[in-house]
Short mmCIF file of C-alpha atoms in Angstrom, two decimals:
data_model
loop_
_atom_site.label_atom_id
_atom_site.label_comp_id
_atom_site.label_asym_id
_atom_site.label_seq_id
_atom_site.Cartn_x
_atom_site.Cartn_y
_atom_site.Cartn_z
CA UNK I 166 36.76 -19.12 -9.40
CA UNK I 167 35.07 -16.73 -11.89
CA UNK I 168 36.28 -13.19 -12.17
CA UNK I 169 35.64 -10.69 -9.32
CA UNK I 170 33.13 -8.09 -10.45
CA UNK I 171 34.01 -4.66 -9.62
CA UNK I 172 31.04 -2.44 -10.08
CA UNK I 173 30.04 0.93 -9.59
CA UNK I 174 26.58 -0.30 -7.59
CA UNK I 175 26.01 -3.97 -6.83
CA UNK I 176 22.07 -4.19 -5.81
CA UNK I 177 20.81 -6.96 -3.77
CA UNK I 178 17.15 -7.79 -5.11
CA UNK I 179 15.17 -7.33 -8.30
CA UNK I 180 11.92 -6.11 -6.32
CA UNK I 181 10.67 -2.74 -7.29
CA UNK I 182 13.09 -0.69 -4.97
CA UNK I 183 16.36 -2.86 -6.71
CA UNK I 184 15.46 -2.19 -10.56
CA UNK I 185 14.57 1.64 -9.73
CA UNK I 186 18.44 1.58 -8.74
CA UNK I 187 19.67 -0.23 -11.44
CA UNK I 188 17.93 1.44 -14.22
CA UNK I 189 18.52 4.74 -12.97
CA UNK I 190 22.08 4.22 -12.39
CA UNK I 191 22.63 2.20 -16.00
CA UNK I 192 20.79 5.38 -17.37
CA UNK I 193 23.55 7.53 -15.59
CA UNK I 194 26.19 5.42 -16.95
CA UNK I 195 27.03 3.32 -13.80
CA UNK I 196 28.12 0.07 -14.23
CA UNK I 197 25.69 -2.15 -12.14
CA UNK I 198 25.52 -5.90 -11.06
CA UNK I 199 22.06 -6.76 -10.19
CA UNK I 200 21.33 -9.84 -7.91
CA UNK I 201 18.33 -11.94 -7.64
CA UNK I 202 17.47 -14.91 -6.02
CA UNK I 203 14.06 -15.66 -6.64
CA UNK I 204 11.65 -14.14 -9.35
CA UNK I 205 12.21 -10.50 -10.74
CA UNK I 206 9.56 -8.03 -10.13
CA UNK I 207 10.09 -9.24 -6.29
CA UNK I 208 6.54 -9.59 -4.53
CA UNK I 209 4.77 -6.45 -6.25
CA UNK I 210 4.47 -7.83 -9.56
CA UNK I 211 4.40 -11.28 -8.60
CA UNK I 212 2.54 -11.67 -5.09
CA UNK I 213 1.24 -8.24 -4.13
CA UNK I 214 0.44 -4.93 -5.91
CA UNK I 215 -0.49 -6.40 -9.48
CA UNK I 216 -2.13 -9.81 -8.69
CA UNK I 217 -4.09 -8.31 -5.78
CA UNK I 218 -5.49 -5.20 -8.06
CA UNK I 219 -5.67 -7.15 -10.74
CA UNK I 220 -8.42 -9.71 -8.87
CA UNK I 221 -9.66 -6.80 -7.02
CA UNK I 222 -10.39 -5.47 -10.99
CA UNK I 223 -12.58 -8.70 -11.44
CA UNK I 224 -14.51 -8.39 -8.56
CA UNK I 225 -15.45 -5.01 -9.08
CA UNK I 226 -17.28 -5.91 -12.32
CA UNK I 227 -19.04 -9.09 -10.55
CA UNK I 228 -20.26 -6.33 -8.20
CA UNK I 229 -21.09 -3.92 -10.88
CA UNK I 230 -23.78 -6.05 -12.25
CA UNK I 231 -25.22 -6.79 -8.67
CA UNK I 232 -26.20 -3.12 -8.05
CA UNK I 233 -26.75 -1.88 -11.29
CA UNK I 234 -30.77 -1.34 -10.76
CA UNK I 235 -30.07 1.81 -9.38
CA UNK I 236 -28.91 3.04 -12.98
CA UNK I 237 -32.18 1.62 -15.13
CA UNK I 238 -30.18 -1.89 -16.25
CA UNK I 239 -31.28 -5.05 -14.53
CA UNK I 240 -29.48 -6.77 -11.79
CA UNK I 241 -27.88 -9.86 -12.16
CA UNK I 242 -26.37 -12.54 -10.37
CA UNK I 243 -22.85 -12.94 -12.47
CA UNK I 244 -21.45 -16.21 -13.08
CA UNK I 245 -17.55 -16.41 -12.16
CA UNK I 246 -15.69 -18.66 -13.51
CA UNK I 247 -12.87 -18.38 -11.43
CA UNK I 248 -10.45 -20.20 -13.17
CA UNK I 249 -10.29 -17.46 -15.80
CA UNK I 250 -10.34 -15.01 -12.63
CA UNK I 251 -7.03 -16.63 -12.42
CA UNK I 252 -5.88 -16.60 -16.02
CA UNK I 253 -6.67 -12.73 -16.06
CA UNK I 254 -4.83 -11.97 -13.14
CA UNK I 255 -1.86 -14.04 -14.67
CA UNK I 256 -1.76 -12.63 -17.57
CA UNK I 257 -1.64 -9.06 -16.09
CA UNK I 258 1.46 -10.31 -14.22
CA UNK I 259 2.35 -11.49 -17.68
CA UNK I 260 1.70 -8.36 -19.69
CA UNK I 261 4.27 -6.68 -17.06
CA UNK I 262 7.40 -8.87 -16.74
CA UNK I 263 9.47 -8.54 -19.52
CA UNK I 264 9.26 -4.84 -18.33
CA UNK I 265 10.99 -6.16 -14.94
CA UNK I 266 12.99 -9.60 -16.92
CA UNK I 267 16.46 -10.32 -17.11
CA UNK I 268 16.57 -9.83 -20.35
CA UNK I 269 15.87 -6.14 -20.11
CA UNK I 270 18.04 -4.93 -17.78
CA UNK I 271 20.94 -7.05 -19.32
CA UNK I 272 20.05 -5.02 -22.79
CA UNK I 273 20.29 -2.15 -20.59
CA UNK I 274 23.87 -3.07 -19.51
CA UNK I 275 23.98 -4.76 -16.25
CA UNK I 276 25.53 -7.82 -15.00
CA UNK I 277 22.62 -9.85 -13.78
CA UNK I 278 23.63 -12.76 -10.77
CA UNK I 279 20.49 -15.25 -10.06
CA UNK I 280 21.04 -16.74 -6.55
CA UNK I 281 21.40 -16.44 -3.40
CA UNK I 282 23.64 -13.32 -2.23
CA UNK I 283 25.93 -13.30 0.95
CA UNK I 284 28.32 -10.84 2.58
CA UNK I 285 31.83 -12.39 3.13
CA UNK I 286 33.14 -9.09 4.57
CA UNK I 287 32.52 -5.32 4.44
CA UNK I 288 33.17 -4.94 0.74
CA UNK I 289 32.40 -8.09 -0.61
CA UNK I 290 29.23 -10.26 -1.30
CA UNK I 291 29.33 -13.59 -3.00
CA UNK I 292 26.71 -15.46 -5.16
CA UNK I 293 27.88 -18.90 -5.46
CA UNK I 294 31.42 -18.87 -6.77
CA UNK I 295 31.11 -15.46 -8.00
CA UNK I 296 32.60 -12.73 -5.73
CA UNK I 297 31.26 -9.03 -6.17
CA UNK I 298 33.63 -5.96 -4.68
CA UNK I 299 31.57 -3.30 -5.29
CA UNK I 300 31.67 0.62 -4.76
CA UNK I 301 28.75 0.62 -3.31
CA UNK I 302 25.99 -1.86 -2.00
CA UNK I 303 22.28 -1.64 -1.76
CA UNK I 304 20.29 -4.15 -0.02
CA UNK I 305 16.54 -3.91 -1.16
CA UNK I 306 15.67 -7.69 -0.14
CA UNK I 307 12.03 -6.70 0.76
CA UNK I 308 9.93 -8.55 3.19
CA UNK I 309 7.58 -11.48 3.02
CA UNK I 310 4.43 -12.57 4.84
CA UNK I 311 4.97 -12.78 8.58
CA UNK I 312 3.68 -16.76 9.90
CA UNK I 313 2.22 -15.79 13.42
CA UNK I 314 2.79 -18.52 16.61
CA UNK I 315 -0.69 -20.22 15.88
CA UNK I 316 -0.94 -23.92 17.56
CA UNK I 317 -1.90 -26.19 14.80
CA UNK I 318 -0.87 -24.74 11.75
CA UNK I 319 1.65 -27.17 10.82
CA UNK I 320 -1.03 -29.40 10.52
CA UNK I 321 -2.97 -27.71 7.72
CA UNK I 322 -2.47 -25.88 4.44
CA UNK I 323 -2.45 -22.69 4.75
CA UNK I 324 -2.26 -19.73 1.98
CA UNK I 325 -0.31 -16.34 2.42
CA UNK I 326 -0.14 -13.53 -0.52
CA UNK I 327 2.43 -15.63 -1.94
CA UNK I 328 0.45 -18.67 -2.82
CA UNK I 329 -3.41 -16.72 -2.10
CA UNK I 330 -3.24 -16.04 -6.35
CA UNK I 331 -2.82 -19.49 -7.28
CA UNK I 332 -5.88 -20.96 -6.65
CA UNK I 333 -8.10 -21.50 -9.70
CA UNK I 334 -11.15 -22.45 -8.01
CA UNK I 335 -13.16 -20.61 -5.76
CA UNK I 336 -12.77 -20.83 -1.95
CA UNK I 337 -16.10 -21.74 -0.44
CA UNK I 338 -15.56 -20.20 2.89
CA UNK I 339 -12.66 -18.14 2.86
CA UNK I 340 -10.87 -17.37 6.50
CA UNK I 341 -8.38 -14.19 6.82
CA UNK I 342 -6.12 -13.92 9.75
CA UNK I 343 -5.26 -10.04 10.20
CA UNK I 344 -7.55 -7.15 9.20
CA UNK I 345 -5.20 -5.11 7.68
CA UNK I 346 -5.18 -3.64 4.00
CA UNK I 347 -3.85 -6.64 2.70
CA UNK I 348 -6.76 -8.84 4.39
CA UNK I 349 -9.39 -6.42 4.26
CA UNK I 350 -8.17 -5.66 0.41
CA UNK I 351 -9.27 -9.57 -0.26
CA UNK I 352 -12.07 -10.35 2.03
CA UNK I 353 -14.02 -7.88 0.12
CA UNK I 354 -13.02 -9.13 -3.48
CA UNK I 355 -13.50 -12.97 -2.68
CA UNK I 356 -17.00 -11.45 -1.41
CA UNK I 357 -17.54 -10.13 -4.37
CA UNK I 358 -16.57 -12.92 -6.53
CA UNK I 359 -19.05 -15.58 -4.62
CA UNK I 360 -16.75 -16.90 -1.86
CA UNK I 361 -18.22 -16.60 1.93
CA UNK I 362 -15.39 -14.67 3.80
CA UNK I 363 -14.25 -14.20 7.77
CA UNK I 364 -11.91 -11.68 8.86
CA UNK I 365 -10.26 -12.42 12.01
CA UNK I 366 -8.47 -9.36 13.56
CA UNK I 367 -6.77 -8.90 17.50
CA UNK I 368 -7.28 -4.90 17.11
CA UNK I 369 -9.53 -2.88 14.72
CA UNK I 370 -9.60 -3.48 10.93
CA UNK I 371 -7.45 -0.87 9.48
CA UNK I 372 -6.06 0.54 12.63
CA UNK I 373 -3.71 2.73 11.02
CA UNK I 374 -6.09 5.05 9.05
CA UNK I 375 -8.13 7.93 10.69
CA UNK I 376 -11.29 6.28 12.11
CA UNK I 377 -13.62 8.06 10.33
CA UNK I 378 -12.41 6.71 7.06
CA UNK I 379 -12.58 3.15 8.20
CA UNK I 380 -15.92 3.53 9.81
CA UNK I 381 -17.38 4.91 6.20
CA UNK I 382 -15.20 2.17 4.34
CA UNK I 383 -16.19 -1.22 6.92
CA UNK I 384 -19.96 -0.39 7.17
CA UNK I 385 -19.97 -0.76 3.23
CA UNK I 386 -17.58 -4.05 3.22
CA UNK I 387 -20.05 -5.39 5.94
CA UNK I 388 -23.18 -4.21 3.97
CA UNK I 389 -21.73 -6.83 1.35
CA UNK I 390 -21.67 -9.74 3.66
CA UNK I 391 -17.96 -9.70 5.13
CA UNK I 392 -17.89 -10.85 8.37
CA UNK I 393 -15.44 -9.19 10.31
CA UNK I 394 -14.95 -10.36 13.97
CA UNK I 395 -12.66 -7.77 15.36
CA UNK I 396 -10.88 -7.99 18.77
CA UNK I 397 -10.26 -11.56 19.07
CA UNK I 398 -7.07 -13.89 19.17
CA UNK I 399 -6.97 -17.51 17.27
CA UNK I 400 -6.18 -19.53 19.76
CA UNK I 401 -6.03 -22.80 17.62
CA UNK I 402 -6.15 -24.02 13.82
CA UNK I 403 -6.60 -27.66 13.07
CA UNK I 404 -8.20 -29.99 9.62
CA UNK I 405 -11.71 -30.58 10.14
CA UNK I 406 -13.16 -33.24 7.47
CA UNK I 407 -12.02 -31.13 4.40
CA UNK I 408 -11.95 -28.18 5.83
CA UNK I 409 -10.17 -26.07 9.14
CA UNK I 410 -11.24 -25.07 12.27
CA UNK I 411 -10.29 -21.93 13.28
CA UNK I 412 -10.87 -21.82 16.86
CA UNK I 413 -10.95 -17.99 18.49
CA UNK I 414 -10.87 -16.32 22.13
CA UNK I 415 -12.77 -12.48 22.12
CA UNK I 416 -11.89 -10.23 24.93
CA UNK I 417 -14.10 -11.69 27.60
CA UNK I 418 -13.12 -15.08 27.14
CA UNK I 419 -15.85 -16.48 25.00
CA UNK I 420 -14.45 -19.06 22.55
CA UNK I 421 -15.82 -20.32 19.21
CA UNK I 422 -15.12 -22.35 16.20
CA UNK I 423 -15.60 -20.97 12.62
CA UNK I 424 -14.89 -23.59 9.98
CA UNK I 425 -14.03 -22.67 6.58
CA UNK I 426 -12.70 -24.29 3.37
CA UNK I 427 -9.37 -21.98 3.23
CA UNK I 428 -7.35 -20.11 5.64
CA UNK I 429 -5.11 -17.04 4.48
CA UNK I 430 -3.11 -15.18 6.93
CA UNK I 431 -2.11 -11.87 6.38
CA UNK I 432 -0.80 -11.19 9.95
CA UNK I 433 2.07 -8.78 8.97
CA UNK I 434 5.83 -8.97 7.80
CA UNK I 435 8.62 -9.62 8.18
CA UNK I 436 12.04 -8.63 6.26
CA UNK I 437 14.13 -10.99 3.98
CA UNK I 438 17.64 -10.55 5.84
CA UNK I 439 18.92 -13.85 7.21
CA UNK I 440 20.50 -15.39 4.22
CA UNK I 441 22.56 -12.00 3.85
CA UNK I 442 25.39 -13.17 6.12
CA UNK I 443 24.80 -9.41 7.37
CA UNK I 444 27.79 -9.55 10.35
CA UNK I 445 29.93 -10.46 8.05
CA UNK I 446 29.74 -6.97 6.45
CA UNK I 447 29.61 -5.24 9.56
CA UNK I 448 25.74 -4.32 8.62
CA UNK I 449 23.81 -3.78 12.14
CA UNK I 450 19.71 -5.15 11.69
CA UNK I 451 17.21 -6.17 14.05
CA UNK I 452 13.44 -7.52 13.68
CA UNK I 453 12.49 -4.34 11.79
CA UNK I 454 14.81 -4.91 9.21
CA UNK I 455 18.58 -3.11 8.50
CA UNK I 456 19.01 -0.72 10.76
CA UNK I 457 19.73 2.77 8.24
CA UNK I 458 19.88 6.43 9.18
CA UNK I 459 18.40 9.48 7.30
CA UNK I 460 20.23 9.13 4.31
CA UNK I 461 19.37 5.15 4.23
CA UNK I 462 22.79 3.92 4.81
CA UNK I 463 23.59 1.20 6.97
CA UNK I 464 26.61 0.59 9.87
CA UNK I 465 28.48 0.11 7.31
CA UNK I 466 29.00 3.02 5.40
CA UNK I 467 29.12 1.66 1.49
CA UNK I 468 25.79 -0.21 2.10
CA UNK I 469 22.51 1.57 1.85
CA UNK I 470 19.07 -0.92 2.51
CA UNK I 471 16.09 0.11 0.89
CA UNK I 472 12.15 -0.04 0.72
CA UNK I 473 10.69 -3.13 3.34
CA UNK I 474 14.03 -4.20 4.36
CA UNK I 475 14.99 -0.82 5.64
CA UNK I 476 12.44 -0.90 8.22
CA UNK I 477 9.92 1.32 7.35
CA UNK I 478 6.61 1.98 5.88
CA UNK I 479 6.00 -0.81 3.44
CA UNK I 480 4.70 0.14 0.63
CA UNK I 481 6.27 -0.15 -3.69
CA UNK I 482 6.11 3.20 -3.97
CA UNK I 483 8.48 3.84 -0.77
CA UNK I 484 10.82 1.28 -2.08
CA UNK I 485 11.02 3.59 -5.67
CA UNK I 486 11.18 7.07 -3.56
CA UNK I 487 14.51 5.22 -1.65
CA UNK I 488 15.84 4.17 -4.89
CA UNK I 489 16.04 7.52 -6.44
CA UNK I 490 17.35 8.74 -3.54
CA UNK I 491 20.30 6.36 -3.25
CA UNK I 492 21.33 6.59 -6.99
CA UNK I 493 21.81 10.20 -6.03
CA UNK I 494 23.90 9.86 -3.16
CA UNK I 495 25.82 6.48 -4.10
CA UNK I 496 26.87 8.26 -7.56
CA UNK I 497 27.13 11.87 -7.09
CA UNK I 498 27.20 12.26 -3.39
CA UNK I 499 24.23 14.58 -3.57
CA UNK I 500 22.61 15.24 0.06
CA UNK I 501 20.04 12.85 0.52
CA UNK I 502 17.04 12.78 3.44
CA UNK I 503 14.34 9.91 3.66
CA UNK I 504 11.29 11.99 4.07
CA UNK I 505 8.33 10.15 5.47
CA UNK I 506 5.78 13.19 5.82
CA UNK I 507 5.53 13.28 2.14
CA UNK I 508 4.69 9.68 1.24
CA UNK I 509 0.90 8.78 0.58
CA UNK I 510 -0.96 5.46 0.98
CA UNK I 511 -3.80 4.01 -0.02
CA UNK I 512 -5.87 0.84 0.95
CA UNK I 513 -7.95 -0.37 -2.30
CA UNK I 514 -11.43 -1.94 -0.78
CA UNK I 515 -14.14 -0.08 -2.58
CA UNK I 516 -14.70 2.77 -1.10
CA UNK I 517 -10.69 3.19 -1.30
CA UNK I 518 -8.96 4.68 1.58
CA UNK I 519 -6.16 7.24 1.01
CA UNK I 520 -3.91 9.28 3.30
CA UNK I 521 -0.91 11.64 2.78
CA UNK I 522 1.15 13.76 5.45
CA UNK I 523 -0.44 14.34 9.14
CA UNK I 524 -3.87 12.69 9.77
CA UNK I 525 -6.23 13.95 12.58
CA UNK I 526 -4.72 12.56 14.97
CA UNK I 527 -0.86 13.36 14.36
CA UNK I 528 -1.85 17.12 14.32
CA UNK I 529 -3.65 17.00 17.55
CA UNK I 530 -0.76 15.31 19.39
CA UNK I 531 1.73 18.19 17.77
CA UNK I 532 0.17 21.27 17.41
CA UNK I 533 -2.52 21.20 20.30
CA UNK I 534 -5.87 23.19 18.79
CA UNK I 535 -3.60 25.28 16.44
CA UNK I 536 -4.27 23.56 13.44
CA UNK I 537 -7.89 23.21 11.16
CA UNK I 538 -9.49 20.70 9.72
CA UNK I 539 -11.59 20.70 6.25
CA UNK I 540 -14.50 18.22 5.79
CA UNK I 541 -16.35 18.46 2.34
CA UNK I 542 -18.42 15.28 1.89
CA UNK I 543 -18.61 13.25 -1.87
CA UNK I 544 -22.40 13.51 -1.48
CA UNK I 545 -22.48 17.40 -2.02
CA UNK I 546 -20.43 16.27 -5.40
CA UNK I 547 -22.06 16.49 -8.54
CA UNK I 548 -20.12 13.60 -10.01
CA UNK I 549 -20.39 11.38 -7.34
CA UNK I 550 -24.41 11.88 -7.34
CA UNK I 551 -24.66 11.08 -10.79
CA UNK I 552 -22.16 8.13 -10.00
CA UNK I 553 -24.34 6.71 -6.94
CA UNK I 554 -21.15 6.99 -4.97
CA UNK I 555 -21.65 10.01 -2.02
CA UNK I 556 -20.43 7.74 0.79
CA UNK I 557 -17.10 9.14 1.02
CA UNK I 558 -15.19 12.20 2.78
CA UNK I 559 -12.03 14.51 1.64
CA UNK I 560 -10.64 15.93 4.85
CA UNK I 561 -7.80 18.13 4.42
CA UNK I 562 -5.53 19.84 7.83
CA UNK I 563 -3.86 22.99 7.65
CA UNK I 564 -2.10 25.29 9.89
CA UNK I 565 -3.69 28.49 11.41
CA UNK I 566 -2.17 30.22 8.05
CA UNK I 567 -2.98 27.14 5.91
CA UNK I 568 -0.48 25.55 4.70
CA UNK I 569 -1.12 21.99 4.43
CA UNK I 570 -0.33 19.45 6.56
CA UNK I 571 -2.22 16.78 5.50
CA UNK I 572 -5.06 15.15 3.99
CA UNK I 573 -7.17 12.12 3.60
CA UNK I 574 -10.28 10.34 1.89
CA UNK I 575 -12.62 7.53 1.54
CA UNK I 576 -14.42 7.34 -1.49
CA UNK I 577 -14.46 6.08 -4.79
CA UNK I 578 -11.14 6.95 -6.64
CA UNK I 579 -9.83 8.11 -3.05
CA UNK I 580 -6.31 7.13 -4.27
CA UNK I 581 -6.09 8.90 -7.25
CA UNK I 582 -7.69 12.32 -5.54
CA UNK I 583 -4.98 12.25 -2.51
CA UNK I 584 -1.99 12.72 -5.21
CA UNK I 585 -2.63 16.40 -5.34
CA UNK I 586 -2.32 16.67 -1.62
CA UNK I 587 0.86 14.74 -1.68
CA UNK I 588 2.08 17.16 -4.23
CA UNK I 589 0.80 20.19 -2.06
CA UNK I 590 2.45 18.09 1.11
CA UNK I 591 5.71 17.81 -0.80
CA UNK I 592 5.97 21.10 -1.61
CA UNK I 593 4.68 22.99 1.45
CA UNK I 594 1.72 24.35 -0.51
CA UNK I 595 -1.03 26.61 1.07
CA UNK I 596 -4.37 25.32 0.48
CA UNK I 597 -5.28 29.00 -1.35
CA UNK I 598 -3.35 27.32 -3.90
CA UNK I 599 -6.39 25.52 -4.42
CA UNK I 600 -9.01 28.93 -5.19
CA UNK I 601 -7.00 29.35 -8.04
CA UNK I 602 -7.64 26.10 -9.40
CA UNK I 603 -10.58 25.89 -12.20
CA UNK I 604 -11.51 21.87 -12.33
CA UNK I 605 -13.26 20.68 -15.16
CA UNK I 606 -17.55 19.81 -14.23
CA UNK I 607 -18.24 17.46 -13.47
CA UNK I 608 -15.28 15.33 -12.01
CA UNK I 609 -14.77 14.65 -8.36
CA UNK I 610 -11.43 16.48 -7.95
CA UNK I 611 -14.18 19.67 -7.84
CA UNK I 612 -13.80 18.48 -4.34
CA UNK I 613 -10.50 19.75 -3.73
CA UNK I 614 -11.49 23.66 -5.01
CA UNK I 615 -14.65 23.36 -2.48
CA UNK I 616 -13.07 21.97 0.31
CA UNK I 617 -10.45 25.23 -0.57
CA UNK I 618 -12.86 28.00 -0.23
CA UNK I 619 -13.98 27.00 2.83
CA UNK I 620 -10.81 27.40 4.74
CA UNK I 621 -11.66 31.17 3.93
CA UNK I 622 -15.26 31.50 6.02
CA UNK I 623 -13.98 32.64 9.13
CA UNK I 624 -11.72 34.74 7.81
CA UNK I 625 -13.62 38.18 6.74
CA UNK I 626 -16.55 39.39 7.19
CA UNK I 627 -16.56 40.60 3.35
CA UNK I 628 -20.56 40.06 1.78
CA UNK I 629 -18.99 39.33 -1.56
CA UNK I 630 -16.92 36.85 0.08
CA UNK I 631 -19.59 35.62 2.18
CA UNK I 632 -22.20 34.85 -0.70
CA UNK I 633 -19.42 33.46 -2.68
CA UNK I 634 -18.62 31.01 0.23
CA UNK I 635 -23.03 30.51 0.11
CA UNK I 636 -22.34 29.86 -3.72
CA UNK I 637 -20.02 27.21 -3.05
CA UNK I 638 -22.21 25.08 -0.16
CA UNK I 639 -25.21 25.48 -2.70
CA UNK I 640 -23.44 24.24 -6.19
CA UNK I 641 -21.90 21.43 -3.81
#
């Protein structure tokens, strides 16, 4: 039996939410043993966040040469070689592990364990024959791809965001199962890069973002040739020659087959607890994930879970908010609370999709009529005329007073404009913060100081303010 490690923090998972703990707490001199099982950099570097944008990145130049008339440059028809698709994509991964290796965060000082980690009471986990009695625990497992209850699919080969950036040859017909960001996200870049795609969803694509975003954003993916079939249920999946046969029900009962050469699902998730030997610690969990209060520790009281596994929005950057917030309560028992108001999202089909605080909807089911909303639209935007790139909308809610409470786009470089907001969110900022603002012309965050000034028309009946307010519709 090796030597029982007695750390400060003992982290469970090398995904993005388990190395923002251990850095941070190496960097505050904590001694840390790190655990991983599997590959570091968890999904987002390997399965998710960098191979996805990174073959996103390729199909947006494919598509840049198809609609580049509009500019004075002939069109053209590119040729994809989609094995070096795959060897750029790769190599971004590439570029980006040693940043997230072994090596690293052993330079930086911790113990790294690779294998499988297990609780064999309240204070102790075990990785092999190595036992770990840590201060503290964190749990940031993460999740992986959910396998929905489909007859048949035992009987075909299937692809998930785990094995999806693999392929090195184009998918001829390309089903998705689930038209969520993840599906949506790669319908429109296999589109783009020459494959014929269906996207198979029970509910409405994009559900979960304010339906006049995803109106805007769908009527462009379907301009491009996506077929998206929404409101049905696959019923069956089974091999057909050399290809699959999805078979689907819609709502009144009418069934068809769609046959295509590859079938990814992207059906939801599920967390990564059930090798954890979680009873054992006295840690309480359920389908969601571990179940954690405000502060993001667990039934048992040394054991915080973090990012996916913790049950809650799923996103990288979540998992990183979570970790800073548990280095400061694990080490220095700082008052910690997991805000969800303040975190943004973003969905990156082109025109991106971004979101931060209370949309529309959440405002109208909590504050009645006492609340207002801002519209300005991209095509009164000098940038985005000279772009060809006005279908998009920056819609911002306020109180009566006008302090924001939210705000959301869809638009070209819609996640990079919705950071301000999240910083305005965050900090309980009033949108006349925003008047005072001089953006440089022409850029598209211009947006934001328009959008600004017109919280102020109804407010006095000043002429100076009123041609100024005329000023701003006319300069757009």
């Amino acid at each position: 039996m090796a030597k029982i490690l007695q750390p400060d923090l003992c982290v469970i998972g090398g995904g993005s939410g388990g190395l923002t703990v251990a850095a941070a707490a190496l960097s505050l001199g904590a001694s840390v043993v790190l655990i991983e099982r599997d590959k570091m950099g968890g999904d987002c570097l390997n399965y998710g966040c960098v191979p996805s944008k990174s073959l996103i990145a390729s199909a947006k130049r494919a598509q840049y040469m198809r609609t580049s008339t509009s500019f004075g440059i002939a069109a053209e028809d590119p040729k994809i070689n989609f094995g070096r698709v795959n060897e750029h994509v790769h190599g971004v991964i590439a570029d980006i592990a040693p940043h997230d290796s072994v090596e690293r965060f052993e330079g930086l000082g911790a113990t790294v364990l690779q294998g499988e980690a297990k609780f064999v009471d309240p204070k102790t986990v075990k990785v092999g024959d190595q036992e770990v009695k840590a201060r503290r625990f964190v749990i940031a497992t993460g999740s992986r791809p959910m396998t929905p209850p489909i007859p048949g699919l035992g009987d075909i080969e299937y692809h998930t965001n785990e094995t999806i950036f693999n392929l090195t040859r184009k998918p001829q017909h390309l089903i998705i199962v689930g038209g969520g960001p993840i599906g949506m996200e790669m319908a429109q870049a296999h589109r783009r890069l020459g494959s014929n795609v269906t996207v198979l969803e029970m509910q409405a694509p994009l559900a979960n973002d304010d339906p006049e975003f995803t109106e805007i954003a769908l009527k462009h993916i379907r301009r491009e040739g996506v077929d998206i079939r929404e409101g049905v249920k696959v019923t069956q999946v089974a091999p057909k020659a050399k290809n699959i046969a999805v078979t689907i029900e819609t709502k009144s009962g009418e069934t068809e087959e769609i046959v295509g050469s590859h079938l990814l699902l992207a059906a939801g998730r599920k967390p990564n607890v059930e090798a954890l030997d979680l009873e054992k610690g006295k840690i309480k969990f359920d389908g969601r994930g571990v179940k954690v209060n405000k502060g993001l520790k667990s039934s048992n009281k040394r054991v915080y879970a973090i990012g996916d596994v913790a049950g809650g929005l799923q996103f990288t950057h979540v998992a990183g908010y979570h970790g800073g917030l548990v280095v400061r309560n694990a080490l220095y028992r700082l008052p910690i609370k997991n805000d969800t108001s303040i975190i943004p999202w973003a969905t990156y089909t082109d025109p991106e999709i971004a979101n931060v605080g209370f949309t529309e909807a959440d405002a109208r089911k909590k504050y009645g009529d006492k609340f207002k909303v801002l519209r300005w639209s991209f095509a009164e935007n000098d940038r985005a005329r000279a772009e060809h790139v006005e279908e998009g909308l920056l819609k911002v809610i306020t109180t009566p007073s006008g302090r924001i409470l939210g705000a959301g786009a869809v638009g070209k470089n819609a996640g990079e404009l919705i950071n301000i907001y999240a910083l305005a969110v965050a900090n309980k900022m009033k949108i006349g913060a925003f008047t005072k603002m001089v953006a440089p012309y022409p850029t598209q965050f211009e947006i934001a100081k328009r959008i600004a000034v017109e919280f102020y028309k109804d407010k006095v009946d000043h002429p100076v303010l009123k041609f100024l307010l005329e000023l701003n519709r006319t300069l757009g």
